[in-house]
PDB file of N, CA and C in Angstrom:
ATOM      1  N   UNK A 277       3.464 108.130  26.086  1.00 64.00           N
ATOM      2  CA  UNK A 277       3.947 107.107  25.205  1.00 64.00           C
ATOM      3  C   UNK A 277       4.173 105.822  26.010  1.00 64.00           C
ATOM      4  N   UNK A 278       3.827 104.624  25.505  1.00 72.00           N
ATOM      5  CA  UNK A 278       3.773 103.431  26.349  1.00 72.00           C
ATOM      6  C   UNK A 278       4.917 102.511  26.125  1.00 72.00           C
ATOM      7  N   UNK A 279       5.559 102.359  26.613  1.00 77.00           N
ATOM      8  CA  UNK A 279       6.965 101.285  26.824  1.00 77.00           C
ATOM      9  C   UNK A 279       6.518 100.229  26.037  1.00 77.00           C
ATOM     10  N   UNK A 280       7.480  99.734  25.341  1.00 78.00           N
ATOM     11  CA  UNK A 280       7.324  98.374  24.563  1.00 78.00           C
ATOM     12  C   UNK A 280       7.877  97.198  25.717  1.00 78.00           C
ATOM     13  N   UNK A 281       6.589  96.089  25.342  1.00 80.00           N
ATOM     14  CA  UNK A 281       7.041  94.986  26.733  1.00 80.00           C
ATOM     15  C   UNK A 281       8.320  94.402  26.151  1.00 80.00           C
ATOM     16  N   UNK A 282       8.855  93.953  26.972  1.00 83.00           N
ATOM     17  CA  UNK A 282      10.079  92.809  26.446  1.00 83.00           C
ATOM     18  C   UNK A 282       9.772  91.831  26.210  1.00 83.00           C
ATOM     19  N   UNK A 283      10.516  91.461  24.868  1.00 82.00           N
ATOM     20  CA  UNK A 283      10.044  90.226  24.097  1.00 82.00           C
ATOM     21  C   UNK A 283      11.319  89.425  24.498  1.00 82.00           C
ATOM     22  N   UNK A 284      11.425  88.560  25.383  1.00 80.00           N
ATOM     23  CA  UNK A 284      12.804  87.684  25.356  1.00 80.00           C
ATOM     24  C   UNK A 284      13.003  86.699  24.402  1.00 80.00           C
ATOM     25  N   UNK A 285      14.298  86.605  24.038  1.00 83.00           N
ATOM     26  CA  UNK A 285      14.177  85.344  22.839  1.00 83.00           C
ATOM     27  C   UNK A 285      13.983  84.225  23.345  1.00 83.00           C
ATOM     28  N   UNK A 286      13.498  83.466  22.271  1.00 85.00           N
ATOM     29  CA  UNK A 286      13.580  82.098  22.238  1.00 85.00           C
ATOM     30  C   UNK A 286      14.802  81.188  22.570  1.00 85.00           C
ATOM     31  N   UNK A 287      14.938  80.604  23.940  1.00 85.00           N
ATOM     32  CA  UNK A 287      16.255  80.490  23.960  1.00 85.00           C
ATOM     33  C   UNK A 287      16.377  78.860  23.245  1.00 85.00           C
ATOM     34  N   UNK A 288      17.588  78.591  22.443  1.00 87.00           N
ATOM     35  CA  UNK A 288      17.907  77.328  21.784  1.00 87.00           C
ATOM     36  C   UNK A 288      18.420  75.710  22.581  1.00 87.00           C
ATOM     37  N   UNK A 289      17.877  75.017  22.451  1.00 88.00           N
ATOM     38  CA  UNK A 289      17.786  73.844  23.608  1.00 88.00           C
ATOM     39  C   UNK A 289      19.518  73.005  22.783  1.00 88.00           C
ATOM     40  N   UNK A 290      20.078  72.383  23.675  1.00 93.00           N
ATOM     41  CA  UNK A 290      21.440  72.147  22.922  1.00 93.00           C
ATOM     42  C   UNK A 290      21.030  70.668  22.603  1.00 93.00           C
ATOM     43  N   UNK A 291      21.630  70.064  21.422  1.00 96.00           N
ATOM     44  CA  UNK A 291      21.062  69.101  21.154  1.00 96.00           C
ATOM     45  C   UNK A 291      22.335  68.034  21.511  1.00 96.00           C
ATOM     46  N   UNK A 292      21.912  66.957  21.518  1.00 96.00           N
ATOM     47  CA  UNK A 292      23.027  65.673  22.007  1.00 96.00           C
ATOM     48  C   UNK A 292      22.470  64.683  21.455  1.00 96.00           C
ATOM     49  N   UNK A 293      23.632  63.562  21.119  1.00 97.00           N
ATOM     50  CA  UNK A 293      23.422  62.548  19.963  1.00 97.00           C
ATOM     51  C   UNK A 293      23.478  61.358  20.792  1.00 97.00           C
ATOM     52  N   UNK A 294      22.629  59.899  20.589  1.00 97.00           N
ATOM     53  CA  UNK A 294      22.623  58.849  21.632  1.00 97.00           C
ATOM     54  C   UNK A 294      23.853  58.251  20.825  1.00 97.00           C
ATOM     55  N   UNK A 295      24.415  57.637  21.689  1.00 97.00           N
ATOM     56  CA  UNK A 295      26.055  56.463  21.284  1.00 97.00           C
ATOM     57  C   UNK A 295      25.341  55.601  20.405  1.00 97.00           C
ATOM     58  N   UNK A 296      24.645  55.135  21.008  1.00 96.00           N
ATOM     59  CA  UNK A 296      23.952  53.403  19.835  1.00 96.00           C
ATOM     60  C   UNK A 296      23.005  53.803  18.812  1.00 96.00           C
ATOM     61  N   UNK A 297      21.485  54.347  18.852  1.00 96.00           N
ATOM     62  CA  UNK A 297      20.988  54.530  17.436  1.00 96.00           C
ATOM     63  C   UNK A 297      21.300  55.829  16.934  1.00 96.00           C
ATOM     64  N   UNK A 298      22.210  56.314  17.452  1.00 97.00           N
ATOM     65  CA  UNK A 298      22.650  57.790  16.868  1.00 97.00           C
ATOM     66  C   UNK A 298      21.671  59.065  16.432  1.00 97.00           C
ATOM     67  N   UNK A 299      20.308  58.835  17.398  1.00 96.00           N
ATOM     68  CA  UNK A 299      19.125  60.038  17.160  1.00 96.00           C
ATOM     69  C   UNK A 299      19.532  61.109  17.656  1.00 96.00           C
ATOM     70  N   UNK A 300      19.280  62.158  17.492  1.00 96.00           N
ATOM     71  CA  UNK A 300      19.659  63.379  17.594  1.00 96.00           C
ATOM     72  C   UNK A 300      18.440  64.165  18.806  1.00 96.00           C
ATOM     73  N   UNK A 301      18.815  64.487  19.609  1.00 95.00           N
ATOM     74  CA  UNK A 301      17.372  65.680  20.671  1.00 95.00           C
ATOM     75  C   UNK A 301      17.991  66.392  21.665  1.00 95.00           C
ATOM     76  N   UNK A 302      16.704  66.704  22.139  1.00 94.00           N
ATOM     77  CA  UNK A 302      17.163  67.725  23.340  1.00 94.00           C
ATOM     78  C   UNK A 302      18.290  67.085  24.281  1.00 94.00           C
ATOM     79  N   UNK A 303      18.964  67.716  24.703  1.00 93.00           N
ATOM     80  CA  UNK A 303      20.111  67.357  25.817  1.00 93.00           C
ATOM     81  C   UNK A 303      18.922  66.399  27.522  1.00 93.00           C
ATOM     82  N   UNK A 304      18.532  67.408  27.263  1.00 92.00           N
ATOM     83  CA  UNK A 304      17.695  67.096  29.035  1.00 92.00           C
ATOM     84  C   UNK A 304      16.851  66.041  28.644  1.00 92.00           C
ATOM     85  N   UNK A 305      16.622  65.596  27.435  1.00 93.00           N
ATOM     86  CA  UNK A 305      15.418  64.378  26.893  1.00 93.00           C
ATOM     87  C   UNK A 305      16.734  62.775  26.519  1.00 93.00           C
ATOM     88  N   UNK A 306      18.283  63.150  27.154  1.00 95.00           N
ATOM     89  CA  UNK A 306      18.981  62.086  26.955  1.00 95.00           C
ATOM     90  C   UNK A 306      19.310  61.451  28.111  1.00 95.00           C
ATOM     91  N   UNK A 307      20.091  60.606  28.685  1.00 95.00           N
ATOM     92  CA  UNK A 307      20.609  60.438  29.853  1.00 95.00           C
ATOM     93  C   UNK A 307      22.060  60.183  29.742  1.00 95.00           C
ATOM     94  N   UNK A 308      22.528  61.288  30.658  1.00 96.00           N
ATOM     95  CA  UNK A 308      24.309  61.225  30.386  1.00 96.00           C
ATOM     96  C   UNK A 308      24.476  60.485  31.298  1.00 96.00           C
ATOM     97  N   UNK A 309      25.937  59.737  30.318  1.00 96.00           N
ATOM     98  CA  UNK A 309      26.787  58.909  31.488  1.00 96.00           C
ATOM     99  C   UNK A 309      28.036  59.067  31.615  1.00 96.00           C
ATOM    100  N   UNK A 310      28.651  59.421  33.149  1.00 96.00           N
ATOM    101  CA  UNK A 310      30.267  60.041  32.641  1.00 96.00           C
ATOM    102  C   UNK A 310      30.825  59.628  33.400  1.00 96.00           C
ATOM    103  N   UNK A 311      32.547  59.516  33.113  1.00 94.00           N
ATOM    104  CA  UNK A 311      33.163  58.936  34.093  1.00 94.00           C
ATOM    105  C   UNK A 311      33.857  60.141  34.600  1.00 94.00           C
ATOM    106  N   UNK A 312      33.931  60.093  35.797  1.00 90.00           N
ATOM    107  CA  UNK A 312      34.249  61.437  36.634  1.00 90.00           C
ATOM    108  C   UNK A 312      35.529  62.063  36.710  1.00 90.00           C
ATOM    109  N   UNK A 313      35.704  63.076  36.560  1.00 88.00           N
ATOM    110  CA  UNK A 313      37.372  63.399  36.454  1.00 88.00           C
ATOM    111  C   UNK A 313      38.073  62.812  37.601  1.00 88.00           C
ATOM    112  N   UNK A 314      37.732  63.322  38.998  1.00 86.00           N
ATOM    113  CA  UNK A 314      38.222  62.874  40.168  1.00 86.00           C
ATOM    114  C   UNK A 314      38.680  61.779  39.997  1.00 86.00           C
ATOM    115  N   UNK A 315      38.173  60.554  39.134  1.00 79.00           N
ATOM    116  CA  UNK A 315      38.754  58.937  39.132  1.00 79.00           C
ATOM    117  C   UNK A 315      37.581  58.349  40.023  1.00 79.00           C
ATOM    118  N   UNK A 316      36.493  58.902  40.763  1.00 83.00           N
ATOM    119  CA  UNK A 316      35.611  57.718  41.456  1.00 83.00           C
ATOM    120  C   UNK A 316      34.853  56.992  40.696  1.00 83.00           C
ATOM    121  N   UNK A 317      34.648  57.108  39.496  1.00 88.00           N
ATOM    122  CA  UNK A 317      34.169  55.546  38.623  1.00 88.00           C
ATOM    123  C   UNK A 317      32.934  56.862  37.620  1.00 88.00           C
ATOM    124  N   UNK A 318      32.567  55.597  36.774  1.00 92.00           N
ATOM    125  CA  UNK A 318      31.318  56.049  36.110  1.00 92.00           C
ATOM    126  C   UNK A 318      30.618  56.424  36.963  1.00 92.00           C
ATOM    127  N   UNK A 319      29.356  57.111  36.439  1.00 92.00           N
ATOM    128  CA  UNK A 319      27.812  57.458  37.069  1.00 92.00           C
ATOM    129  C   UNK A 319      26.871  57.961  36.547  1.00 92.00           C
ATOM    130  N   UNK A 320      25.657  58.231  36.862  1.00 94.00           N
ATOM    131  CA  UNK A 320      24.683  58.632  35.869  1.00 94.00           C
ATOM    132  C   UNK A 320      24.588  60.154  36.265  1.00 94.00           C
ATOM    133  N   UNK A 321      24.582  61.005  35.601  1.00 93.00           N
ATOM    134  CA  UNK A 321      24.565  62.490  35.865  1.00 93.00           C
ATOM    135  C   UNK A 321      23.310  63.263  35.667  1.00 93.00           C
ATOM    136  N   UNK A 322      22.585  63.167  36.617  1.00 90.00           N
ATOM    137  CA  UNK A 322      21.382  63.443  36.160  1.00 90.00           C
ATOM    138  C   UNK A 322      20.817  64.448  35.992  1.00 90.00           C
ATOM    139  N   UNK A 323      22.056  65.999  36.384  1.00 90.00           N
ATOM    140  CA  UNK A 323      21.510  67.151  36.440  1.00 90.00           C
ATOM    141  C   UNK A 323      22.764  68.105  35.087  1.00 90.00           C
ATOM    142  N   UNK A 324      23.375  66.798  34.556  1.00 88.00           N
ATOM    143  CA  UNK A 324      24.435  67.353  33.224  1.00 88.00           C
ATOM    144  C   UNK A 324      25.413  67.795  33.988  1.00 88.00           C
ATOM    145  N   UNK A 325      26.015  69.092  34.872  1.00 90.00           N
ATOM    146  CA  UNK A 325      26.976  69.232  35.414  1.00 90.00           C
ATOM    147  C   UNK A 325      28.475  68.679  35.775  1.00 90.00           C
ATOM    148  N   UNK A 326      28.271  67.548  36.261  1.00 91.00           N
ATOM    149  CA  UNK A 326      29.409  66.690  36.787  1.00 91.00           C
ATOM    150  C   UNK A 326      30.526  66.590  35.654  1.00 91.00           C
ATOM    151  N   UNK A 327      31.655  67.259  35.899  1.00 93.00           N
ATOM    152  CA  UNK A 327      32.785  67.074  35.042  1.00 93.00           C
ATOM    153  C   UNK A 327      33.680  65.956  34.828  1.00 93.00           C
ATOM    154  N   UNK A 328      33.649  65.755  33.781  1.00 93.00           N
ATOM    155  CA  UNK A 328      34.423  64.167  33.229  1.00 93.00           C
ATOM    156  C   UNK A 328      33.750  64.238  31.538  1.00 93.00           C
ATOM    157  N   UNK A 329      34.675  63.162  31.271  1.00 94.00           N
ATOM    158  CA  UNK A 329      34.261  62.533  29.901  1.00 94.00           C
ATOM    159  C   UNK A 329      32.608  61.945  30.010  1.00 94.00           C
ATOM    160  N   UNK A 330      31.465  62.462  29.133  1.00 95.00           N
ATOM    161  CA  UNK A 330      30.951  61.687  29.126  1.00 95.00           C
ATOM    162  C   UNK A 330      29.974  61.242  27.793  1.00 95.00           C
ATOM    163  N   UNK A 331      28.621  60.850  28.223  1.00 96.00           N
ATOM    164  CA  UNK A 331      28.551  59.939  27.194  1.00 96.00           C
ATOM    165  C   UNK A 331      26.683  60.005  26.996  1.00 96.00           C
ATOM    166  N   UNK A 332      25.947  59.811  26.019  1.00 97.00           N
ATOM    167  CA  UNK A 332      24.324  60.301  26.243  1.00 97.00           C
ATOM    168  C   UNK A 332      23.749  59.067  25.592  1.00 97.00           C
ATOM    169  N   UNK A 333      22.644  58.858  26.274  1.00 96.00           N
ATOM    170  CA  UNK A 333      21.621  57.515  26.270  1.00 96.00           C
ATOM    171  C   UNK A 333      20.724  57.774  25.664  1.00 96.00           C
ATOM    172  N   UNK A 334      19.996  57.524  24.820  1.00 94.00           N
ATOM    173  CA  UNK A 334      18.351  57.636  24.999  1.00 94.00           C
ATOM    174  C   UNK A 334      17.425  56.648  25.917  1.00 94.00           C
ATOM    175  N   UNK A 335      16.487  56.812  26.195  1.00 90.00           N
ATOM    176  CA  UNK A 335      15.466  55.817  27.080  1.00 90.00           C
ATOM    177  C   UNK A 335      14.928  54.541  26.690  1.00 90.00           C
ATOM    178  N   UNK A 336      15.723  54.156  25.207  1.00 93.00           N
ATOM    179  CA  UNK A 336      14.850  53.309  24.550  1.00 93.00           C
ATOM    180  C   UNK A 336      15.831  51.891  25.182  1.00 93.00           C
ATOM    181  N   UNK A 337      15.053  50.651  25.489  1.00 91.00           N
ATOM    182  CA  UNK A 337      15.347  49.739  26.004  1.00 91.00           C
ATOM    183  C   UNK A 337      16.467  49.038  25.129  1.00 91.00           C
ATOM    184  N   UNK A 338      16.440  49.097  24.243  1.00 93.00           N
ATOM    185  CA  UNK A 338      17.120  48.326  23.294  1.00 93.00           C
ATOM    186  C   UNK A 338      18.824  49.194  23.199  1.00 93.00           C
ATOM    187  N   UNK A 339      18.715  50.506  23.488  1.00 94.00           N
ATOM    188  CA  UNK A 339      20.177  50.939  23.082  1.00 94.00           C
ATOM    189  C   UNK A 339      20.587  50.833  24.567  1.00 94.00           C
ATOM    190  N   UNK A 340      19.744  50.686  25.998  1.00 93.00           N
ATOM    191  CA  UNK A 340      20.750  50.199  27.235  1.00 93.00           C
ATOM    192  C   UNK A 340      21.008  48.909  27.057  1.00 93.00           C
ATOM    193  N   UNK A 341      19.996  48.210  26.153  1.00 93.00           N
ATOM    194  CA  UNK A 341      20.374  46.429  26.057  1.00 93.00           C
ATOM    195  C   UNK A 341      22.030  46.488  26.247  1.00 93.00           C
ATOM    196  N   UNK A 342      22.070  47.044  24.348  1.00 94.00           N
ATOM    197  CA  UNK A 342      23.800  47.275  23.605  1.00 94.00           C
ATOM    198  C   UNK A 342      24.154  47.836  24.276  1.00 94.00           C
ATOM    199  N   UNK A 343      24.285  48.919  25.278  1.00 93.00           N
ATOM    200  CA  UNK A 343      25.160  49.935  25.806  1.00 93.00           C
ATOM    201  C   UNK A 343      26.165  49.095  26.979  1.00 93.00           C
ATOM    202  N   UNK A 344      25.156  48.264  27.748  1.00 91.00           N
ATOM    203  CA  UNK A 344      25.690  47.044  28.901  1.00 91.00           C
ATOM    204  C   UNK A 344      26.110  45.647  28.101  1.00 91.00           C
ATOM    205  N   UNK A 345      25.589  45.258  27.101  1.00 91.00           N
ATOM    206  CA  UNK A 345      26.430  44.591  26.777  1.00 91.00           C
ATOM    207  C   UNK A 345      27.108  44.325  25.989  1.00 91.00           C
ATOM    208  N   UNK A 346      27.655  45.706  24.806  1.00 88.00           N
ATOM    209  CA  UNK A 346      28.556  45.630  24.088  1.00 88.00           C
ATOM    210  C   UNK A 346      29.646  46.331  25.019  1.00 88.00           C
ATOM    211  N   UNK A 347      30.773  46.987  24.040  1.00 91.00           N
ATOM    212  CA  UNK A 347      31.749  47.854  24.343  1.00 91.00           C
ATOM    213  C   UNK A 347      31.547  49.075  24.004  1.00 91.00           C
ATOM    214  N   UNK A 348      30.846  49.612  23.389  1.00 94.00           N
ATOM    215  CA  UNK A 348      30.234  50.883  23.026  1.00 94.00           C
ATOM    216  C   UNK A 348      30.378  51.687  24.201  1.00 94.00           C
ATOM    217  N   UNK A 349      29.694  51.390  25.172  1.00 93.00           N
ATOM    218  CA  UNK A 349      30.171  52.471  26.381  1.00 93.00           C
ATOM    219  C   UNK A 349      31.686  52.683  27.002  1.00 93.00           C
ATOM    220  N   UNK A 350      32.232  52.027  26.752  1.00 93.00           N
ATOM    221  CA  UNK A 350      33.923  51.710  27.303  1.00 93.00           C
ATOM    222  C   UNK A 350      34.201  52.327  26.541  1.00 93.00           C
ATOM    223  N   UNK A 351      33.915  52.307  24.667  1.00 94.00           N
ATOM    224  CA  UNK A 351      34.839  53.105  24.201  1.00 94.00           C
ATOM    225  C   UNK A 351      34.404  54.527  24.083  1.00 94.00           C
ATOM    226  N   UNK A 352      33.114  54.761  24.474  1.00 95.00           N
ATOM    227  CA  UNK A 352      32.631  56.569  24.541  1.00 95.00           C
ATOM    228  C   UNK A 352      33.259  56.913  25.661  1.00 95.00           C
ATOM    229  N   UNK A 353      33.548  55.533  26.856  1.00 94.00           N
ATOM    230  CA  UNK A 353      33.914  56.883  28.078  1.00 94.00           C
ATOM    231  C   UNK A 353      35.693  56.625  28.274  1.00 94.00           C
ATOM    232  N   UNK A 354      36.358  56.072  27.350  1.00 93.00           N
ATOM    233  CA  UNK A 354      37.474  55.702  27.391  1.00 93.00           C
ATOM    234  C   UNK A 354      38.071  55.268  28.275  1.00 93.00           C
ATOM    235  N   UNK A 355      37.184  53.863  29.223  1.00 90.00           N
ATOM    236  CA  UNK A 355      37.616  53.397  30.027  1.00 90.00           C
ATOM    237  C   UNK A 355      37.224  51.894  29.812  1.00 90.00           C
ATOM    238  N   UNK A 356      37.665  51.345  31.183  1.00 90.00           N
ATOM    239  CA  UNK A 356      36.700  49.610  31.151  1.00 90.00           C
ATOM    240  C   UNK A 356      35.753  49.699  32.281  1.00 90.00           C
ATOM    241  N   UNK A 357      34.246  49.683  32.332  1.00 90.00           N
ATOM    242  CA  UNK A 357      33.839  49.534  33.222  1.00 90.00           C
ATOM    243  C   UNK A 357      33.463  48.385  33.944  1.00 90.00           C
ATOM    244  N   UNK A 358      33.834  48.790  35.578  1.00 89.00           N
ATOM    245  CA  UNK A 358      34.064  47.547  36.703  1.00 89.00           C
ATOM    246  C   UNK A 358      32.821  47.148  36.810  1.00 89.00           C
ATOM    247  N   UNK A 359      32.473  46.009  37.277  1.00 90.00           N
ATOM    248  CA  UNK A 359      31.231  44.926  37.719  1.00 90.00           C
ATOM    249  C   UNK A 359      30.381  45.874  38.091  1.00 90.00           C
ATOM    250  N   UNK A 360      30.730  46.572  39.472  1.00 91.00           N
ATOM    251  CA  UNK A 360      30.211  48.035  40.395  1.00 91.00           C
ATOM    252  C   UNK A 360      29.566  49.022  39.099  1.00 91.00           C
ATOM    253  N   UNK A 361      30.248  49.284  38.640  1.00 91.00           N
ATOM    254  CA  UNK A 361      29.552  50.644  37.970  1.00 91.00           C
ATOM    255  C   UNK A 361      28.566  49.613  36.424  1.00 91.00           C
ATOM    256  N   UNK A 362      28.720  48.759  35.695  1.00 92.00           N
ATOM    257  CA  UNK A 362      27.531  48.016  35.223  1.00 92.00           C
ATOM    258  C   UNK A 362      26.532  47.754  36.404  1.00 92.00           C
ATOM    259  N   UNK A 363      26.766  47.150  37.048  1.00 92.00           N
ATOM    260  CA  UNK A 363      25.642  47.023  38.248  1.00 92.00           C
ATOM    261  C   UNK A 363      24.788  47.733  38.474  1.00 92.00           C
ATOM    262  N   UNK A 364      25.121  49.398  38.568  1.00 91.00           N
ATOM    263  CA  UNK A 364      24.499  50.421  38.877  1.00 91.00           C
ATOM    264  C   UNK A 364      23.933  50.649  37.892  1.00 91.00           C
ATOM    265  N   UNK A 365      24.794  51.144  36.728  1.00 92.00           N
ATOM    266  CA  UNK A 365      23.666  51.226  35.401  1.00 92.00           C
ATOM    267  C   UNK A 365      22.738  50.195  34.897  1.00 92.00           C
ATOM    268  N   UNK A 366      23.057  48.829  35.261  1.00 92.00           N
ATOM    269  CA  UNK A 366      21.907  48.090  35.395  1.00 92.00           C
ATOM    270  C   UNK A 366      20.253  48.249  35.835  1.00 92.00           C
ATOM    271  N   UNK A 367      20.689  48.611  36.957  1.00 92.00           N
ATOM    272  CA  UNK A 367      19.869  48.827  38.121  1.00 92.00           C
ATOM    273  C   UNK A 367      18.907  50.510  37.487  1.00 92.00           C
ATOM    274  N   UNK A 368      19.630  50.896  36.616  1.00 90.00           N
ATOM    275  CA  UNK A 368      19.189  52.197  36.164  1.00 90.00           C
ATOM    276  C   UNK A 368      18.306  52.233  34.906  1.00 90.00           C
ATOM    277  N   UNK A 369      18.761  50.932  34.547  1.00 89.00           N
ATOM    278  CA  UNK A 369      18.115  50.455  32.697  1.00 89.00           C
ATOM    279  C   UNK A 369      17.063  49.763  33.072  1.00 89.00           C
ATOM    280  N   UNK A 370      16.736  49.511  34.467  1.00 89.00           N
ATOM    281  CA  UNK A 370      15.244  48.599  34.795  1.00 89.00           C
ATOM    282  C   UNK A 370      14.458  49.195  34.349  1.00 89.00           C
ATOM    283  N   UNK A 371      14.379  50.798  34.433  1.00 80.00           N
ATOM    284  CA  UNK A 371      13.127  51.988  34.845  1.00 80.00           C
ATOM    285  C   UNK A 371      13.144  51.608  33.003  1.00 80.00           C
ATOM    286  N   UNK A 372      13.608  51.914  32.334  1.00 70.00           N
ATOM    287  CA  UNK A 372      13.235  51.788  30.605  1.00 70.00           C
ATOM    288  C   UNK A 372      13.156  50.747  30.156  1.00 70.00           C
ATOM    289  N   UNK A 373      13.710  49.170  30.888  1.00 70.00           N
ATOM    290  CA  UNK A 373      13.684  48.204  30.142  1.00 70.00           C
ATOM    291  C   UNK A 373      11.952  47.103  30.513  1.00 70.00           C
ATOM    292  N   UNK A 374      11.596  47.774  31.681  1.00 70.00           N
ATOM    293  CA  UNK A 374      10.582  47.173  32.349  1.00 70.00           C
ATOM    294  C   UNK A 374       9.005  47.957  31.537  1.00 70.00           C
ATOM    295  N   UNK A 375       9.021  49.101  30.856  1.00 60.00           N
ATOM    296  CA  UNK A 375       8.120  50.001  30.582  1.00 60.00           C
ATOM    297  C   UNK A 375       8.037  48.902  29.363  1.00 60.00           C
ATOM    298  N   UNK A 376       6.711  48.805  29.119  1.00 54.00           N
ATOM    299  CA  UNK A 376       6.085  48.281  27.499  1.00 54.00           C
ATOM    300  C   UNK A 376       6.393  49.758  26.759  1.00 54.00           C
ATOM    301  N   UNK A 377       6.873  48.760  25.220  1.00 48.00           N
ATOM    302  CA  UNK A 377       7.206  49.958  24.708  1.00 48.00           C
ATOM    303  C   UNK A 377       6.072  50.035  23.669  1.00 48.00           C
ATOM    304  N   UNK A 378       5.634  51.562  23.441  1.00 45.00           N
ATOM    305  CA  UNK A 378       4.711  51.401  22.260  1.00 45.00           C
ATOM    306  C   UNK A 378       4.716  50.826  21.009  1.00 45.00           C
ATOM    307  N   UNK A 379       3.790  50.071  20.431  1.00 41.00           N
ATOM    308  CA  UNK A 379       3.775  49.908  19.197  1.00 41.00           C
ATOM    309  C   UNK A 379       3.045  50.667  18.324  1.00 41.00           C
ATOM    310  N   UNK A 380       3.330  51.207  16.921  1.00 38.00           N
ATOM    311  CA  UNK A 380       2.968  52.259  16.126  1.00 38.00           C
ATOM    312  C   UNK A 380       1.749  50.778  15.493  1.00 38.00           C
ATOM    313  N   UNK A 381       0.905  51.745  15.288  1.00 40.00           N
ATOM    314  CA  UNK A 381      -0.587  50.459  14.553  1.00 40.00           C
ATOM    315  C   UNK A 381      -0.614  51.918  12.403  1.00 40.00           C
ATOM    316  N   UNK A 382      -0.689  51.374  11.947  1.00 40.00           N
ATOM    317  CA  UNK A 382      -0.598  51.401  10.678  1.00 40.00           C
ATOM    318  C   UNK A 382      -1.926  52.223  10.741  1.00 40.00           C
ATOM    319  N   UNK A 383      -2.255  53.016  10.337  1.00 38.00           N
ATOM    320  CA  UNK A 383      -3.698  53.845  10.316  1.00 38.00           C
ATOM    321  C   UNK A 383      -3.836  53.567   8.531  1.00 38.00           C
ATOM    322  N   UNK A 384      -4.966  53.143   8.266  1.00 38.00           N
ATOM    323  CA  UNK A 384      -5.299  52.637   6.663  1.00 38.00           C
ATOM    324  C   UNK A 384      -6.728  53.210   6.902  1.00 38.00           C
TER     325      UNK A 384
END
């Protein structure tokens, strides 16, 4: 009699919501931003782990526009962020704000 192979499940991807256009996706397809429990400032968390309050991006140029220059991020991470830590996320919003973004063409 022949052993049945193992079928492992399908495991479920956790989903996370962006602060500014409020789209809904995969966790690992967002970019978290948290401010660290320890107190050493915001940062970008790029492997999810790092414990603190934090906060999820999407890649689209327009919601790091608002994210740096509204208050939207201050009030997701319930802080004020210093010159230093905009700076950095600056420096982080180049990689999405520099990419041409696609335009959808109307198929008729």
């Amino acid at each position: 009699m022949m052993a049945k192979p193992k079928v492992s499940p399908v495991r479920r991807q956790p989903q996370r919501t962006c602060i500014i256009c409020r789209s809904t996706t995969d966790k690992r397809r967002l970019v978290r931003i948290v401010r660290a429990a320890d107190g050493t400032g915001v940062l970008i968390d790029k492997r999810g782990k790092v414990p603190g309050r934090g906060a999820y991006l999407c890649e689209q140029a327009s919601c790091w526009e608002s994210a740096l220059h509204g208050h939207v991020l201050d009030r997701a991470l319930n802080t004020t962020l210093s010159g230093e830590a905009l700076q950095a996320l600056s420096e982080h919003a180049l990689k999405f704000m520099s990419e041409p973004t696609a335009v959808k063409e109307n198929s008729q």
